[in-house]
mmCIF file of C-alpha atoms in Angstrom:
data_model
loop_
_atom_site.group_PDB
_atom_site.id
_atom_site.type_symbol
_atom_site.label_atom_id
_atom_site.label_comp_id
_atom_site.label_asym_id
_atom_site.label_seq_id
_atom_site.Cartn_x
_atom_site.Cartn_y
_atom_site.Cartn_z
ATOM 1 C CA UNK A 56 123.569 174.756 216.517
ATOM 2 C CA UNK A 57 125.286 177.476 214.284
ATOM 3 C CA UNK A 58 122.534 177.717 211.987
ATOM 4 C CA UNK A 59 120.180 178.169 215.176
ATOM 5 C CA UNK A 60 122.405 180.966 216.371
ATOM 6 C CA UNK A 61 122.213 182.762 212.884
ATOM 7 C CA UNK A 62 118.466 182.477 212.825
ATOM 8 C CA UNK A 63 118.263 183.929 216.357
ATOM 9 C CA UNK A 64 120.625 186.752 215.358
ATOM 10 C CA UNK A 65 118.364 187.556 212.425
ATOM 11 C CA UNK A 66 115.381 187.321 214.382
ATOM 12 C CA UNK A 67 116.736 189.874 216.788
ATOM 13 C CA UNK A 68 117.441 192.133 214.079
ATOM 14 C CA UNK A 69 114.227 191.701 212.527
ATOM 15 C CA UNK A 70 112.457 192.654 215.826
ATOM 16 C CA UNK A 71 114.674 195.713 216.243
ATOM 17 C CA UNK A 72 113.880 196.903 212.797
ATOM 18 C CA UNK A 73 109.964 196.328 213.210
ATOM 19 C CA UNK A 74 110.140 198.314 216.562
ATOM 20 C CA UNK A 75 112.128 201.184 214.904
ATOM 21 C CA UNK A 76 109.592 201.237 212.038
ATOM 22 C CA UNK A 77 106.606 201.339 214.506
ATOM 23 C CA UNK A 78 108.312 204.333 216.466
ATOM 24 C CA UNK A 79 108.739 206.233 212.997
ATOM 25 C CA UNK A 80 105.228 205.521 212.199
ATOM 26 C CA UNK A 81 104.037 207.251 215.454
ATOM 27 C CA UNK A 82 105.684 210.719 214.480
ATOM 28 C CA UNK A 83 103.243 213.384 215.676
ATOM 29 C CA UNK A 84 102.420 216.295 213.395
ATOM 30 C CA UNK A 85 103.474 218.679 215.727
ATOM 31 C CA UNK A 86 106.943 217.294 215.855
ATOM 32 C CA UNK A 87 107.102 217.038 212.196
ATOM 33 C CA UNK A 88 106.914 220.906 212.014
ATOM 34 C CA UNK A 89 109.747 221.513 214.234
ATOM 35 C CA UNK A 90 113.352 222.356 212.885
ATOM 36 C CA UNK A 91 115.811 219.741 212.271
ATOM 37 C CA UNK A 92 118.165 221.208 215.026
ATOM 38 C CA UNK A 93 115.255 221.343 217.649
ATOM 39 C CA UNK A 94 114.275 217.636 216.828
ATOM 40 C CA UNK A 95 117.994 216.629 217.118
ATOM 41 C CA UNK A 96 118.304 218.444 220.529
ATOM 42 C CA UNK A 97 115.088 216.746 221.721
ATOM 43 C CA UNK A 98 116.527 213.443 220.649
ATOM 44 C CA UNK A 99 119.713 213.956 222.570
ATOM 45 C CA UNK A 100 117.743 214.626 225.565
ATOM 46 C CA UNK A 101 115.810 211.394 225.199
ATOM 47 C CA UNK A 102 119.104 209.538 224.494
ATOM 48 C CA UNK A 103 120.718 210.753 227.727
ATOM 49 C CA UNK A 104 117.773 209.415 229.658
ATOM 50 C CA UNK A 105 118.167 206.135 227.714
ATOM 51 C CA UNK A 106 114.733 206.473 226.140
ATOM 52 C CA UNK A 107 115.947 205.171 222.821
ATOM 53 C CA UNK A 108 112.734 204.655 221.240
ATOM 54 C CA UNK A 109 111.970 208.330 221.569
ATOM 55 C CA UNK A 110 115.250 209.308 220.804
ATOM 56 C CA UNK A 111 115.302 207.275 217.514
ATOM 57 C CA UNK A 112 111.927 208.622 216.569
ATOM 58 C CA UNK A 113 113.184 212.227 216.641
ATOM 59 C CA UNK A 114 116.593 211.503 215.139
ATOM 60 C CA UNK A 115 115.072 209.895 212.266
ATOM 61 C CA UNK A 116 112.578 212.668 211.796
ATOM 62 C CA UNK A 117 115.528 215.114 211.807
ATOM 63 C CA UNK A 118 116.972 213.289 208.694
ATOM 64 C CA UNK A 119 113.848 213.260 206.667
ATOM 65 C CA UNK A 120 114.152 216.543 204.887
ATOM 66 C CA UNK A 121 117.975 217.080 204.958
ATOM 67 C CA UNK A 122 121.030 215.094 205.429
ATOM 68 C CA UNK A 123 121.960 215.230 209.102
ATOM 69 C CA UNK A 124 125.180 213.467 210.032
ATOM 70 C CA UNK A 125 124.795 213.988 213.822
ATOM 71 C CA UNK A 126 121.282 212.453 213.716
ATOM 72 C CA UNK A 127 122.636 209.435 211.773
ATOM 73 C CA UNK A 128 125.552 209.009 214.023
ATOM 74 C CA UNK A 129 123.255 208.937 217.226
ATOM 75 C CA UNK A 130 120.947 206.550 215.559
ATOM 76 C CA UNK A 131 124.070 204.319 215.403
ATOM 77 C CA UNK A 132 124.608 204.785 219.079
ATOM 78 C CA UNK A 133 121.095 203.530 219.663
ATOM 79 C CA UNK A 134 121.883 200.442 217.749
ATOM 80 C CA UNK A 135 125.220 200.050 219.489
ATOM 81 C CA UNK A 136 123.665 200.268 222.794
ATOM 82 C CA UNK A 137 121.009 197.722 221.951
ATOM 83 C CA UNK A 138 123.711 195.358 220.882
ATOM 84 C CA UNK A 139 123.106 195.487 217.231
ATOM 85 C CA UNK A 140 126.724 196.302 216.131
ATOM 86 C CA UNK A 141 126.386 195.610 212.391
ATOM 87 C CA UNK A 142 123.412 198.035 212.238
ATOM 88 C CA UNK A 143 125.453 200.543 214.262
ATOM 89 C CA UNK A 144 128.527 200.241 211.793
ATOM 90 C CA UNK A 145 126.128 200.706 208.906
ATOM 91 C CA UNK A 146 124.938 204.005 210.541
ATOM 92 C CA UNK A 147 128.416 205.361 211.350
ATOM 93 C CA UNK A 148 129.532 204.754 207.888
ATOM 94 C CA UNK A 149 126.401 206.489 206.761
ATOM 95 C CA UNK A 150 127.146 209.466 208.955
ATOM 96 C CA UNK A 151 130.838 209.575 207.867
ATOM 97 C CA UNK A 152 129.687 209.729 204.222
ATOM 98 C CA UNK A 153 127.937 213.042 204.752
ATOM 99 C CA UNK A 154 130.378 214.359 207.564
ATOM 100 C CA UNK A 155 131.041 217.483 205.371
ATOM 101 C CA UNK A 156 127.622 218.849 206.651
ATOM 102 C CA UNK A 157 128.366 218.333 210.138
ATOM 103 C CA UNK A 158 128.466 221.381 212.534
ATOM 104 C CA UNK A 159 131.939 220.341 214.019
ATOM 105 C CA UNK A 160 135.133 219.893 212.149
ATOM 106 C CA UNK A 161 135.981 217.152 214.619
ATOM 107 C CA UNK A 162 132.957 215.143 213.910
ATOM 108 C CA UNK A 163 134.696 212.831 211.710
ATOM 109 C CA UNK A 164 137.113 211.953 214.605
ATOM 110 C CA UNK A 165 134.345 210.951 216.724
ATOM 111 C CA UNK A 166 132.529 208.770 214.044
ATOM 112 C CA UNK A 167 135.893 207.084 213.168
ATOM 113 C CA UNK A 168 136.560 206.290 216.707
ATOM 114 C CA UNK A 169 133.064 204.632 217.145
ATOM 115 C CA UNK A 170 133.763 202.606 214.053
ATOM 116 C CA UNK A 171 136.989 201.397 215.517
ATOM 117 C CA UNK A 172 135.087 200.570 218.771
ATOM 118 C CA UNK A 173 132.769 198.394 216.855
ATOM 119 C CA UNK A 174 135.635 196.539 215.279
ATOM 120 C CA UNK A 175 137.331 196.039 218.444
ATOM 121 C CA UNK A 176 133.931 194.549 219.851
ATOM 122 C CA UNK A 177 133.820 192.345 216.871
ATOM 123 C CA UNK A 178 137.523 191.333 217.268
ATOM 124 C CA UNK A 179 138.426 192.498 214.118
ATOM 125 C CA UNK A 180 141.666 193.902 215.209
ATOM 126 C CA UNK A 181 143.239 194.458 212.001
ATOM 127 C CA UNK A 182 140.544 196.903 210.983
ATOM 128 C CA UNK A 183 140.392 198.426 214.643
ATOM 129 C CA UNK A 184 144.105 199.164 214.250
ATOM 130 C CA UNK A 185 143.992 200.559 210.683
ATOM 131 C CA UNK A 186 141.063 202.730 211.491
ATOM 132 C CA UNK A 187 142.845 204.412 214.389
ATOM 133 C CA UNK A 188 146.178 204.755 212.525
ATOM 134 C CA UNK A 189 144.545 206.176 209.614
ATOM 135 C CA UNK A 190 142.712 208.614 211.834
ATOM 136 C CA UNK A 191 145.678 209.675 213.657
ATOM 137 C CA UNK A 192 147.663 210.353 210.435
ATOM 138 C CA UNK A 193 144.733 212.231 208.877
ATOM 139 C CA UNK A 194 144.711 214.569 211.705
ATOM 140 C CA UNK A 195 148.488 215.196 211.769
ATOM 141 C CA UNK A 196 148.322 216.026 208.198
ATOM 142 C CA UNK A 197 145.421 218.298 208.611
ATOM 143 C CA UNK A 198 147.349 220.229 211.262
ATOM 144 C CA UNK A 199 150.615 220.261 209.773
ATOM 145 C CA UNK A 200 152.100 218.111 212.785
ATOM 146 C CA UNK A 201 155.197 216.105 212.441
ATOM 147 C CA UNK A 202 154.255 212.814 211.077
ATOM 148 C CA UNK A 203 156.831 211.249 213.238
ATOM 149 C CA UNK A 204 155.911 212.964 216.376
ATOM 150 C CA UNK A 205 154.954 209.868 218.301
ATOM 151 C CA UNK A 206 158.489 208.383 217.432
ATOM 152 C CA UNK A 207 159.993 211.689 218.936
ATOM 153 C CA UNK A 208 158.057 211.353 222.022
ATOM 154 C CA UNK A 209 158.823 207.750 222.251
ATOM 155 C CA UNK A 210 162.630 208.331 222.051
ATOM 156 C CA UNK A 211 162.382 211.082 224.546
ATOM 157 C CA UNK A 212 160.570 209.449 227.202
ATOM 158 C CA UNK A 213 163.202 206.512 226.824
ATOM 159 C CA UNK A 214 165.991 209.041 227.233
ATOM 160 C CA UNK A 215 164.489 211.463 229.892
ATOM 161 C CA UNK A 216 161.637 209.725 231.667
ATOM 162 C CA UNK A 217 157.979 211.115 231.836
ATOM 163 C CA UNK A 218 158.735 214.154 234.222
ATOM 164 C CA UNK A 219 161.562 215.597 232.019
ATOM 165 C CA UNK A 220 159.534 214.833 228.726
ATOM 166 C CA UNK A 221 156.747 216.829 230.023
ATOM 167 C CA UNK A 222 159.081 219.725 230.982
ATOM 168 C CA UNK A 223 160.301 219.875 227.543
ATOM 169 C CA UNK A 224 157.425 218.870 225.219
ATOM 170 C CA UNK A 225 153.833 219.859 224.496
ATOM 171 C CA UNK A 226 151.293 218.160 222.422
ATOM 172 C CA UNK A 227 147.841 219.874 221.888
ATOM 173 C CA UNK A 228 145.734 217.734 219.645
ATOM 174 C CA UNK A 229 142.965 217.114 222.254
ATOM 175 C CA UNK A 230 140.922 215.226 219.804
ATOM 176 C CA UNK A 231 143.635 212.389 219.449
ATOM 177 C CA UNK A 232 143.842 211.586 223.237
ATOM 178 C CA UNK A 233 141.426 208.487 222.964
ATOM 179 C CA UNK A 234 142.849 207.386 219.569
ATOM 180 C CA UNK A 235 146.317 207.199 220.817
ATOM 181 C CA UNK A 236 145.328 205.885 224.086
ATOM 182 C CA UNK A 237 143.244 203.063 222.783
ATOM 183 C CA UNK A 238 145.790 202.158 220.007
ATOM 184 C CA UNK A 239 148.695 202.291 222.579
ATOM 185 C CA UNK A 240 146.668 199.966 224.872
ATOM 186 C CA UNK A 241 146.031 197.540 222.085
ATOM 187 C CA UNK A 242 149.759 197.394 221.145
ATOM 188 C CA UNK A 243 150.513 196.745 224.956
ATOM 189 C CA UNK A 244 148.202 193.712 224.780
ATOM 190 C CA UNK A 245 149.859 192.338 221.639
ATOM 191 C CA UNK A 246 153.156 192.650 223.155
ATOM 192 C CA UNK A 247 154.410 195.506 220.565
ATOM 193 C CA UNK A 248 156.122 197.468 223.291
ATOM 194 C CA UNK A 249 157.809 200.220 221.481
ATOM 195 C CA UNK A 250 154.540 200.961 219.572
ATOM 196 C CA UNK A 251 152.785 201.075 222.890
ATOM 197 C CA UNK A 252 155.091 203.504 224.355
ATOM 198 C CA UNK A 253 154.925 205.934 221.457
ATOM 199 C CA UNK A 254 151.124 206.037 221.421
ATOM 200 C CA UNK A 255 150.542 206.037 225.081
ATOM 201 C CA UNK A 256 153.228 208.578 225.594
ATOM 202 C CA UNK A 257 151.522 210.868 223.132
ATOM 203 C CA UNK A 258 148.118 210.428 224.846
ATOM 204 C CA UNK A 259 149.425 211.219 228.141
ATOM 205 C CA UNK A 260 151.664 214.322 226.802
ATOM 206 C CA UNK A 261 148.404 215.639 225.361
ATOM 207 C CA UNK A 262 146.590 215.317 228.631
ATOM 208 C CA UNK A 263 149.332 216.899 230.782
ATOM 209 C CA UNK A 264 149.684 219.712 228.116
ATOM 210 C CA UNK A 265 145.975 220.514 228.436
ATOM 211 C CA UNK A 266 146.155 220.106 232.378
ATOM 212 C CA UNK A 267 149.177 222.553 232.433
ATOM 213 C CA UNK A 268 147.123 225.117 230.313
ATOM 214 C CA UNK A 269 144.215 224.857 232.647
ATOM 215 C CA UNK A 270 146.415 225.356 235.670
ATOM 216 C CA UNK A 271 147.855 228.507 234.065
ATOM 217 C CA UNK A 272 144.234 229.706 233.492
ATOM 218 C CA UNK A 273 144.007 229.790 237.280
ATOM 219 C CA UNK A 274 147.290 230.921 237.870
ATOM 220 C CA UNK A 275 149.382 232.656 235.031
ATOM 221 C CA UNK A 276 152.757 232.202 237.077
ATOM 222 C CA UNK A 277 152.202 228.413 237.427
ATOM 223 C CA UNK A 278 155.462 226.387 236.852
ATOM 224 C CA UNK A 279 155.465 222.746 236.027
ATOM 225 C CA UNK A 280 157.584 220.841 238.528
ATOM 226 C CA UNK A 281 156.912 217.077 237.817
ATOM 227 C CA UNK A 282 153.969 214.703 236.940
ATOM 228 C CA UNK A 283 153.408 213.577 240.513
ATOM 229 C CA UNK A 284 152.866 217.097 241.880
ATOM 230 C CA UNK A 285 150.653 218.047 238.716
ATOM 231 C CA UNK A 286 148.388 214.957 239.300
ATOM 232 C CA UNK A 287 148.069 215.272 243.029
ATOM 233 C CA UNK A 288 147.286 218.802 242.890
ATOM 234 C CA UNK A 289 144.722 218.495 239.997
ATOM 235 C CA UNK A 290 143.062 215.615 242.171
ATOM 236 C CA UNK A 291 142.076 218.229 244.685
ATOM 237 C CA UNK A 292 140.094 220.395 242.276
ATOM 238 C CA UNK A 293 136.769 218.972 241.079
ATOM 239 C CA UNK A 294 137.103 220.342 237.449
ATOM 240 C CA UNK A 295 140.532 219.127 236.862
ATOM 241 C CA UNK A 296 140.033 215.814 238.700
ATOM 242 C CA UNK A 297 137.038 215.072 236.546
ATOM 243 C CA UNK A 298 139.339 215.752 233.505
ATOM 244 C CA UNK A 299 141.843 213.410 234.712
ATOM 245 C CA UNK A 300 139.285 210.499 235.061
ATOM 246 C CA UNK A 301 137.352 211.206 231.775
ATOM 247 C CA UNK A 302 140.472 211.556 229.869
ATOM 248 C CA UNK A 303 141.691 208.145 230.596
ATOM 249 C CA UNK A 304 145.058 209.320 232.216
ATOM 250 C CA UNK A 305 145.084 206.680 234.805
ATOM 251 C CA UNK A 306 144.735 203.729 232.281
ATOM 252 C CA UNK A 307 147.190 205.197 229.826
ATOM 253 C CA UNK A 308 149.741 205.874 232.593
ATOM 254 C CA UNK A 309 149.445 202.408 233.729
ATOM 255 C CA UNK A 310 149.819 200.723 230.498
ATOM 256 C CA UNK A 311 152.807 203.079 229.676
ATOM 257 C CA UNK A 312 154.531 202.005 232.691
ATOM 258 C CA UNK A 313 154.011 198.313 231.869
ATOM 259 C CA UNK A 314 155.336 198.887 228.351
ATOM 260 C CA UNK A 315 158.239 200.637 229.672
ATOM 261 C CA UNK A 316 158.986 197.737 232.000
ATOM 262 C CA UNK A 317 158.748 195.228 229.217
ATOM 263 C CA UNK A 318 161.138 197.326 227.211
ATOM 264 C CA UNK A 319 163.632 196.955 229.898
ATOM 265 C CA UNK A 320 163.023 200.530 231.388
ATOM 266 C CA UNK A 321 161.887 199.942 235.007
ATOM 267 C CA UNK A 322 163.795 203.098 235.971
ATOM 268 C CA UNK A 323 161.087 205.031 233.967
ATOM 269 C CA UNK A 324 158.311 202.978 234.789
ATOM 270 C CA UNK A 325 158.464 202.848 238.707
ATOM 271 C CA UNK A 326 157.810 206.586 239.190
ATOM 272 C CA UNK A 327 154.718 206.468 237.037
ATOM 273 C CA UNK A 328 153.511 203.285 239.125
ATOM 274 C CA UNK A 329 154.434 204.949 242.450
ATOM 275 C CA UNK A 330 152.530 208.216 241.440
ATOM 276 C CA UNK A 331 149.482 206.132 240.553
ATOM 277 C CA UNK A 332 149.785 204.285 243.800
ATOM 278 C CA UNK A 333 149.619 207.601 245.737
ATOM 279 C CA UNK A 334 146.510 208.838 243.877
ATOM 280 C CA UNK A 335 143.324 209.710 245.820
ATOM 281 C CA UNK A 336 141.441 208.440 242.799
ATOM 282 C CA UNK A 337 140.759 204.738 243.180
ATOM 283 C CA UNK A 338 140.188 202.533 240.279
ATOM 284 C CA UNK A 339 141.502 199.396 238.900
ATOM 285 C CA UNK A 340 144.750 200.943 237.616
ATOM 286 C CA UNK A 341 145.700 202.813 240.719
ATOM 287 C CA UNK A 342 144.766 199.879 243.046
ATOM 288 C CA UNK A 343 146.970 197.607 240.921
ATOM 289 C CA UNK A 344 149.962 200.042 241.126
ATOM 290 C CA UNK A 345 149.644 200.132 244.855
ATOM 291 C CA UNK A 346 149.875 196.407 244.887
ATOM 292 C CA UNK A 347 152.937 196.518 242.522
ATOM 293 C CA UNK A 348 154.537 198.937 244.927
ATOM 294 C CA UNK A 349 153.766 196.862 247.990
ATOM 295 C CA UNK A 350 155.304 193.880 246.062
ATOM 296 C CA UNK A 351 158.462 196.117 245.847
ATOM 297 C CA UNK A 352 158.332 195.930 241.928
ATOM 298 C CA UNK A 353 159.409 192.328 241.754
ATOM 299 C CA UNK A 354 159.935 190.998 238.549
ATOM 300 C CA UNK A 355 157.606 187.899 239.019
ATOM 301 C CA UNK A 356 154.667 190.138 240.134
ATOM 302 C CA UNK A 357 155.231 192.532 237.335
ATOM 303 C CA UNK A 358 155.096 189.671 234.808
ATOM 304 C CA UNK A 359 152.029 188.185 236.486
ATOM 305 C CA UNK A 360 150.208 191.558 236.023
ATOM 306 C CA UNK A 361 151.207 191.983 232.357
ATOM 307 C CA UNK A 362 150.258 188.280 231.645
ATOM 308 C CA UNK A 363 147.012 188.962 233.122
ATOM 309 C CA UNK A 364 146.263 192.032 231.043
ATOM 310 C CA UNK A 365 147.517 190.760 227.758
ATOM 311 C CA UNK A 366 145.384 187.648 228.349
ATOM 312 C CA UNK A 367 142.263 190.100 228.136
#
């Protein structure tokens, strides 16, 4: 049976490679005369429409004359979407090897996060964790950020709670929201609550720092009061509401609250869960927070919720 599965996997990879070769062979002469950046943008248009064959054809053509790390990366995303994770990982590593030619200085962050996602899918959690830790540390070094800032924020939330933490602290490395959030969620699920608190607090502090900055763009006299008011007001504006959703704030706040409770800090976890329960954005995290509130934050119910998420 094991040999049969291996043969099927190899057969699937071979079919994908043959199809991609055929797409490459059908490149038109008109396409071949277009500048690389035009080919790449056309490929992105096809990718957004999930026309992966056309997208692959144009991305590959964009790489024919010059190194094009962005095109290499998005070829990897095509492989990832088609379930070919080993091929996707190879492409991401290829893109990373030539990232110095990328147009964005944050390109390597995107690629390394995608590499971590592949390791997570493959359940290679040691590599997943190492990739994100190294990524975070490299960005902090490059920006002269205190290498112990996560610990500082973790100490302060345990002392002050989330509302007062956000009153006193700001963190503005937007590119680290997802690395911190994903790493913190991983630490929660592996019952490393102190590490989870530090990383999830870092993620939500960055999100709230950005949200306060956006609020002050609209109103220079805006004064922060508490996270509950900040979230509920932001949900009434389409732009900031979308930011809250896309940033992962609800997920990261939820797991932060569970981590705080596991660490013996229900006094700081409870206000977070109450705020999530009041949210007008309905998702799994706000719905479960409402159930926790309706069960009056009982120890048995909270423990059941944590066991359910740690089992996944």
